[in-house]
Amino acid sequence: MTFALPRLLDHSRQIAAMVPVAGVLAYWAGGETGLAVLAAAIPLGVLALGLIPRPRFPEAMSDQVTARLDATLSDIAATGGATGCFVIQFDDPALLCDRLGRTRQSELLAACIGRLRAALRPGDMLYTLEDGSLAVTLAQIPRLDLEIMVRIAARLHLVVQQPMSLAQGPLQVTCSIGFCHSQQLSRPTGRALLDAAQVAGDEAAQYRPGAIRGHSAELARARADRDALRAGFASAVERGEIRAWFQPQLSTDNGEVSGIEALVRWHHPDRGMLAPGAFLPALEGTDLMELLGQTMLTQSLAALAEFDRRGLRIPTVAVNFSAQELQDPDLPERLRWTLDRFRLSTSRLTVEVLESVVAGDGDEVIASNISRIAGMGCCVDLDDFGTGNASITAIRRFALNRLKIDRSFVREVDQNREQQKLVAAILSLAERLGLETLAEGVETQGEHALLAQLGCGHVQGYVIARPMPVEELASWLATHRERQAQALRIGLKAR
């Protein structure tokens, strides 16, 4: 009976609904005898239904790949040789879908798959994986080395990227390929071989279009390191290891602190202090980015409120938000709620947006969110300006308040005439668009002085202060303001 019950869960409501009807019919047909027969028949029916095989769902495609590789590896163990696995990822599939439409994109990818199948040897297999990428498994090859694997990858690459003529005209698609040779793994299994090829494919995709990468021990270690950082991030937040550090921003008009920028640091118990570049790539594309954003926002506003209580008022704090966070339609309300929590006005928060986000085709949700955030009274900075190829139209489309000039334009601006021309052009553009300016990465007094002379409104960089924890910032602020007051007193005496 216990054996049968789990299999009846899908039909439990129907059976329960029919029991009263069956009882009435049994009593009408045979009285008490009929009811007795029904009472005996129900458990027997349950047992009988329990013995009926349940329908089997199709096996996942990745499982089919690993099964095929396991079978090939079993043959290799008996007779020798080697095999390999390739993972082919189409570059920018979302952009391809937007440009061509879903129907035309499917037609194009189907044509690529047909070409690939025609190019494979007998015994080689092609599979479409769950994420839209393709996997190729090689049949047993007596003499397979890495050079042959590279040549096979290049051939697959060429097959995919050849222009093709469809009903709507000629089209071309690009792809990135990762691969793994079975002898590269100390204990080769089908799953391990596929996973290694996917890791190499992910690495290749970072250098698209058209990159090819093979498996290596370094890649495997990097993947394991990334997975460990990702797995431990949420608990690190709970333990207080993820902390906001702050870098001051100064006005070039009077030298006063015009704001601070929040920069994340991970105080890792085993690896020491981790800068953002060491762990942010592991978080991108996951829900952990939202957790990071909320953590940074909360700590930044808490610091601002604490400085207010100490009489060290800072006009604004700038917090970076990723494209993923900016696509959340609830972000503006979340910002408003957190500001209210710390009893801060909306003007005290500056939202930083990367130029690469604005330079794209322009996600409507992002544009709407930025407009709502600006409408609330928050400032919006365009970060790393000059590196993301944002057009004037894109800049005007987003509700921006200030351009942050990238360090690549600031470096040696006091010595390089061409740099001066570029910075002057950016400042002129900002003035015509009614935007403020801030130069980041200012590292020398000469750069600071020339930027002020050219009319840049604010500066930030090592020449002013390095990023520091909130405890050090309080003493830095007090020292800086005392220095400003002393300079003012000297100026008054000189008169």
Short mmCIF file of N, CA, C and O in Angstrom, two decimals, residues 209-281:
data_model
loop_
_atom_site.label_atom_id
_atom_site.label_comp_id
_atom_site.label_asym_id
_atom_site.label_seq_id
_atom_site.Cartn_x
_atom_site.Cartn_y
_atom_site.Cartn_z
N PRO A 209 34.30 38.45 -30.02
CA PRO A 209 33.77 37.33 -30.80
C PRO A 209 34.86 36.40 -31.32
O PRO A 209 35.99 36.81 -31.52
N GLY A 210 34.49 35.16 -31.50
CA GLY A 210 35.35 34.22 -32.20
C GLY A 210 36.52 33.68 -31.43
O GLY A 210 37.50 33.25 -32.04
N ALA A 211 36.48 33.65 -30.09
CA ALA A 211 37.62 33.15 -29.32
C ALA A 211 37.55 31.64 -29.16
O ALA A 211 36.46 31.04 -29.17
N ILE A 212 38.73 31.01 -29.02
CA ILE A 212 38.84 29.58 -28.77
C ILE A 212 39.73 29.40 -27.55
O ILE A 212 40.82 29.98 -27.49
N ARG A 213 39.29 28.58 -26.59
CA ARG A 213 40.08 28.33 -25.41
C ARG A 213 40.04 26.83 -25.08
O ARG A 213 38.99 26.20 -25.17
N GLY A 214 41.21 26.31 -24.69
CA GLY A 214 41.29 24.93 -24.24
C GLY A 214 41.33 24.85 -22.74
O GLY A 214 41.71 25.80 -22.04
N HIS A 215 40.96 23.69 -22.22
CA HIS A 215 40.98 23.47 -20.77
C HIS A 215 42.42 23.54 -20.27
O HIS A 215 43.36 23.11 -20.93
N SER A 216 42.58 24.08 -19.07
CA SER A 216 43.87 24.09 -18.40
C SER A 216 43.65 24.01 -16.91
O SER A 216 42.55 24.31 -16.41
N ALA A 217 44.69 23.62 -16.20
CA ALA A 217 44.58 23.54 -14.74
C ALA A 217 44.31 24.92 -14.15
O ALA A 217 43.59 25.04 -13.15
N GLU A 218 44.89 25.96 -14.76
CA GLU A 218 44.67 27.33 -14.26
C GLU A 218 43.20 27.72 -14.38
O GLU A 218 42.63 28.33 -13.46
N LEU A 219 42.58 27.35 -15.51
CA LEU A 219 41.17 27.65 -15.69
C LEU A 219 40.32 26.92 -14.65
O LEU A 219 39.37 27.49 -14.09
N ALA A 220 40.67 25.66 -14.40
CA ALA A 220 39.92 24.89 -13.42
C ALA A 220 40.04 25.50 -12.03
O ALA A 220 39.06 25.59 -11.29
N ARG A 221 41.25 25.94 -11.68
CA ARG A 221 41.44 26.57 -10.37
C ARG A 221 40.67 27.89 -10.29
O ARG A 221 40.07 28.20 -9.25
N ALA A 222 40.69 28.66 -11.39
CA ALA A 222 39.97 29.93 -11.40
C ALA A 222 38.47 29.70 -11.24
O ALA A 222 37.79 30.44 -10.53
N ARG A 223 37.96 28.65 -11.89
CA ARG A 223 36.52 28.34 -11.78
C ARG A 223 36.19 27.91 -10.35
O ARG A 223 35.17 28.34 -9.78
N ALA A 224 37.04 27.06 -9.77
CA ALA A 224 36.79 26.63 -8.39
C ALA A 224 36.86 27.81 -7.43
O ALA A 224 36.06 27.90 -6.49
N ASP A 225 37.79 28.73 -7.68
CA ASP A 225 37.92 29.91 -6.84
C ASP A 225 36.67 30.78 -6.95
O ASP A 225 36.14 31.27 -5.96
N ARG A 226 36.19 30.96 -8.18
CA ARG A 226 34.98 31.76 -8.40
C ARG A 226 33.78 31.14 -7.71
O ARG A 226 32.98 31.82 -7.07
N ASP A 227 33.65 29.80 -7.84
CA ASP A 227 32.52 29.12 -7.21
C ASP A 227 32.58 29.25 -5.69
O ASP A 227 31.55 29.40 -5.02
N ALA A 228 33.80 29.19 -5.13
CA ALA A 228 33.95 29.31 -3.68
C ALA A 228 33.57 30.71 -3.21
O ALA A 228 32.90 30.87 -2.18
N LEU A 229 33.99 31.73 -3.96
CA LEU A 229 33.64 33.10 -3.60
C LEU A 229 32.13 33.31 -3.68
O LEU A 229 31.52 33.93 -2.80
N ARG A 230 31.54 32.77 -4.72
CA ARG A 230 30.09 32.92 -4.89
C ARG A 230 29.33 32.22 -3.77
O ARG A 230 28.37 32.75 -3.21
N ALA A 231 29.79 31.01 -3.43
CA ALA A 231 29.10 30.23 -2.39
C ALA A 231 29.22 30.88 -1.02
O ALA A 231 28.32 30.75 -0.19
N GLY A 232 30.33 31.57 -0.77
CA GLY A 232 30.55 32.14 0.56
C GLY A 232 30.15 33.58 0.73
O GLY A 232 30.27 34.13 1.83
N PHE A 233 29.64 34.21 -0.36
CA PHE A 233 29.39 35.65 -0.29
C PHE A 233 28.25 36.00 0.67
O PHE A 233 28.37 36.93 1.48
N ALA A 234 27.14 35.30 0.57
CA ALA A 234 25.97 35.63 1.41
C ALA A 234 26.32 35.52 2.90
O ALA A 234 25.96 36.40 3.69
N SER A 235 27.02 34.46 3.27
CA SER A 235 27.40 34.32 4.68
C SER A 235 28.43 35.37 5.07
O SER A 235 28.47 35.82 6.23
N ALA A 236 29.27 35.81 4.11
CA ALA A 236 30.23 36.87 4.40
C ALA A 236 29.51 38.18 4.72
O ALA A 236 29.95 38.94 5.59
N VAL A 237 28.41 38.43 4.03
CA VAL A 237 27.60 39.63 4.33
C VAL A 237 27.05 39.53 5.75
O VAL A 237 27.10 40.50 6.52
N GLU A 238 26.55 38.35 6.11
CA GLU A 238 25.99 38.18 7.46
C GLU A 238 27.05 38.36 8.54
O GLU A 238 26.76 38.88 9.62
N ARG A 239 28.28 37.94 8.25
CA ARG A 239 29.36 38.06 9.23
C ARG A 239 30.00 39.44 9.26
O ARG A 239 30.90 39.70 10.06
N GLY A 240 29.55 40.34 8.38
CA GLY A 240 30.11 41.69 8.36
C GLY A 240 31.43 41.81 7.65
O GLY A 240 32.16 42.79 7.84
N GLU A 241 31.76 40.84 6.79
CA GLU A 241 33.04 40.89 6.07
C GLU A 241 32.97 41.81 4.86
O GLU A 241 34.01 42.29 4.38
N ILE A 242 31.78 42.06 4.33
CA ILE A 242 31.61 42.95 3.17
C ILE A 242 31.38 44.36 3.71
O ILE A 242 30.37 44.63 4.35
N ARG A 243 32.34 45.24 3.43
CA ARG A 243 32.29 46.58 4.02
C ARG A 243 32.48 47.66 2.96
O ARG A 243 33.20 47.47 1.99
N ALA A 244 31.83 48.77 3.21
CA ALA A 244 31.99 49.94 2.34
C ALA A 244 33.18 50.77 2.80
O ALA A 244 33.28 51.12 3.98
N TRP A 245 34.10 51.02 1.88
CA TRP A 245 35.17 51.99 2.09
C TRP A 245 34.79 53.25 1.32
O TRP A 245 33.95 53.20 0.42
N PHE A 246 35.42 54.36 1.66
CA PHE A 246 35.00 55.63 1.07
C PHE A 246 36.20 56.43 0.60
O PHE A 246 37.24 56.48 1.26
N GLN A 247 36.02 57.08 -0.57
CA GLN A 247 37.05 57.96 -1.11
C GLN A 247 36.45 59.36 -1.27
O GLN A 247 35.43 59.53 -1.93
N PRO A 248 37.09 60.37 -0.66
CA PRO A 248 36.54 61.73 -0.72
C PRO A 248 36.61 62.34 -2.13
O PRO A 248 37.47 62.00 -2.94
N GLN A 249 35.69 63.26 -2.37
CA GLN A 249 35.65 64.06 -3.59
C GLN A 249 35.68 65.53 -3.17
O GLN A 249 34.98 65.92 -2.24
N LEU A 250 36.51 66.32 -3.85
CA LEU A 250 36.68 67.72 -3.48
C LEU A 250 36.17 68.65 -4.58
O LEU A 250 36.25 68.34 -5.76
N SER A 251 35.66 69.79 -4.15
CA SER A 251 35.30 70.87 -5.07
C SER A 251 36.57 71.61 -5.45
O SER A 251 37.39 71.94 -4.59
N THR A 252 36.75 71.88 -6.75
CA THR A 252 37.93 72.64 -7.18
C THR A 252 37.75 74.13 -6.93
O THR A 252 38.72 74.90 -7.03
N ASP A 253 36.56 74.56 -6.60
CA ASP A 253 36.33 75.98 -6.33
C ASP A 253 36.87 76.39 -4.96
O ASP A 253 37.52 77.44 -4.83
N ASN A 254 36.59 75.57 -3.94
CA ASN A 254 36.98 75.96 -2.58
C ASN A 254 37.72 74.88 -1.80
O ASN A 254 38.09 75.09 -0.65
N GLY A 255 37.94 73.71 -2.43
CA GLY A 255 38.68 72.65 -1.76
C GLY A 255 37.90 71.89 -0.71
O GLY A 255 38.45 71.02 -0.03
N GLU A 256 36.62 72.20 -0.56
CA GLU A 256 35.82 71.51 0.44
C GLU A 256 35.36 70.14 -0.07
O GLU A 256 35.28 69.91 -1.28
N VAL A 257 35.06 69.25 0.86
CA VAL A 257 34.56 67.92 0.50
C VAL A 257 33.15 68.06 -0.07
O VAL A 257 32.24 68.54 0.60
N SER A 258 33.00 67.65 -1.32
CA SER A 258 31.69 67.76 -1.97
C SER A 258 30.93 66.44 -1.96
O SER A 258 29.74 66.41 -2.29
N GLY A 259 31.62 65.37 -1.57
CA GLY A 259 30.96 64.07 -1.51
C GLY A 259 31.98 62.97 -1.26
O GLY A 259 33.19 63.22 -1.14
N ILE A 260 31.49 61.77 -1.14
CA ILE A 260 32.35 60.59 -1.02
C ILE A 260 31.78 59.50 -1.92
O ILE A 260 30.58 59.47 -2.19
N GLU A 261 32.66 58.63 -2.40
CA GLU A 261 32.21 57.48 -3.19
C GLU A 261 32.41 56.22 -2.37
O GLU A 261 33.47 56.01 -1.76
N ALA A 262 31.40 55.35 -2.36
CA ALA A 262 31.47 54.08 -1.64
C ALA A 262 32.08 53.02 -2.55
O ALA A 262 31.65 52.84 -3.69
N LEU A 263 33.10 52.34 -2.04
CA LEU A 263 33.79 51.29 -2.79
C LEU A 263 33.85 50.03 -1.91
O LEU A 263 34.25 50.10 -0.75
N VAL A 264 33.47 48.90 -2.46
CA VAL A 264 33.34 47.69 -1.66
C VAL A 264 34.70 47.02 -1.42
O VAL A 264 35.58 47.03 -2.28
N ARG A 265 34.85 46.45 -0.23
CA ARG A 265 35.99 45.62 0.12
C ARG A 265 35.48 44.39 0.86
O ARG A 265 34.54 44.46 1.64
N TRP A 266 36.12 43.25 0.60
CA TRP A 266 35.77 42.01 1.29
C TRP A 266 36.92 41.68 2.24
O TRP A 266 38.01 41.34 1.82
N HIS A 267 36.65 41.75 3.53
CA HIS A 267 37.63 41.39 4.55
C HIS A 267 37.58 39.87 4.74
O HIS A 267 36.96 39.36 5.68
N HIS A 268 38.25 39.15 3.83
CA HIS A 268 38.15 37.69 3.80
C HIS A 268 39.01 37.09 4.91
O HIS A 268 40.17 37.48 5.08
N PRO A 269 38.48 36.15 5.68
CA PRO A 269 39.24 35.61 6.81
C PRO A 269 40.49 34.84 6.40
O PRO A 269 41.45 34.74 7.17
N ASP A 270 40.50 34.27 5.18
CA ASP A 270 41.64 33.48 4.73
C ASP A 270 42.50 34.21 3.69
O ASP A 270 43.72 34.05 3.68
N ARG A 271 41.88 35.00 2.84
CA ARG A 271 42.60 35.63 1.74
C ARG A 271 42.97 37.09 2.00
O ARG A 271 43.60 37.72 1.17
N GLY A 272 42.56 37.59 3.14
CA GLY A 272 42.88 38.97 3.46
C GLY A 272 41.93 39.94 2.76
O GLY A 272 40.80 39.60 2.41
N MET A 273 42.41 41.16 2.53
CA MET A 273 41.58 42.19 1.92
C MET A 273 41.42 41.95 0.42
O MET A 273 42.41 41.89 -0.31
N LEU A 274 40.19 41.81 -0.05
CA LEU A 274 39.92 41.59 -1.46
C LEU A 274 39.31 42.85 -2.07
O LEU A 274 38.31 43.38 -1.58
N ALA A 275 39.93 43.33 -3.16
CA ALA A 275 39.39 44.45 -3.91
C ALA A 275 38.25 43.96 -4.80
O ALA A 275 38.11 42.75 -5.02
N PRO A 276 37.42 44.86 -5.33
CA PRO A 276 36.25 44.42 -6.11
C PRO A 276 36.59 43.51 -7.29
O PRO A 276 35.86 42.57 -7.57
N GLY A 277 37.72 43.78 -7.97
CA GLY A 277 38.07 42.96 -9.12
C GLY A 277 38.30 41.50 -8.80
O GLY A 277 38.24 40.64 -9.68
N ALA A 278 38.55 41.19 -7.52
CA ALA A 278 38.83 39.81 -7.13
C ALA A 278 37.57 38.97 -6.96
O ALA A 278 37.64 37.74 -7.02
N PHE A 279 36.41 39.63 -6.74
CA PHE A 279 35.21 38.83 -6.48
C PHE A 279 33.96 39.28 -7.24
O PHE A 279 33.01 38.50 -7.37
N LEU A 280 33.93 40.50 -7.75
CA LEU A 280 32.74 40.94 -8.47
C LEU A 280 32.41 40.07 -9.68
O LEU A 280 31.23 39.79 -9.94
N PRO A 281 33.42 39.62 -10.48
CA PRO A 281 33.08 38.75 -11.61
C PRO A 281 32.34 37.48 -11.18
O PRO A 281 31.54 36.95 -11.95
#
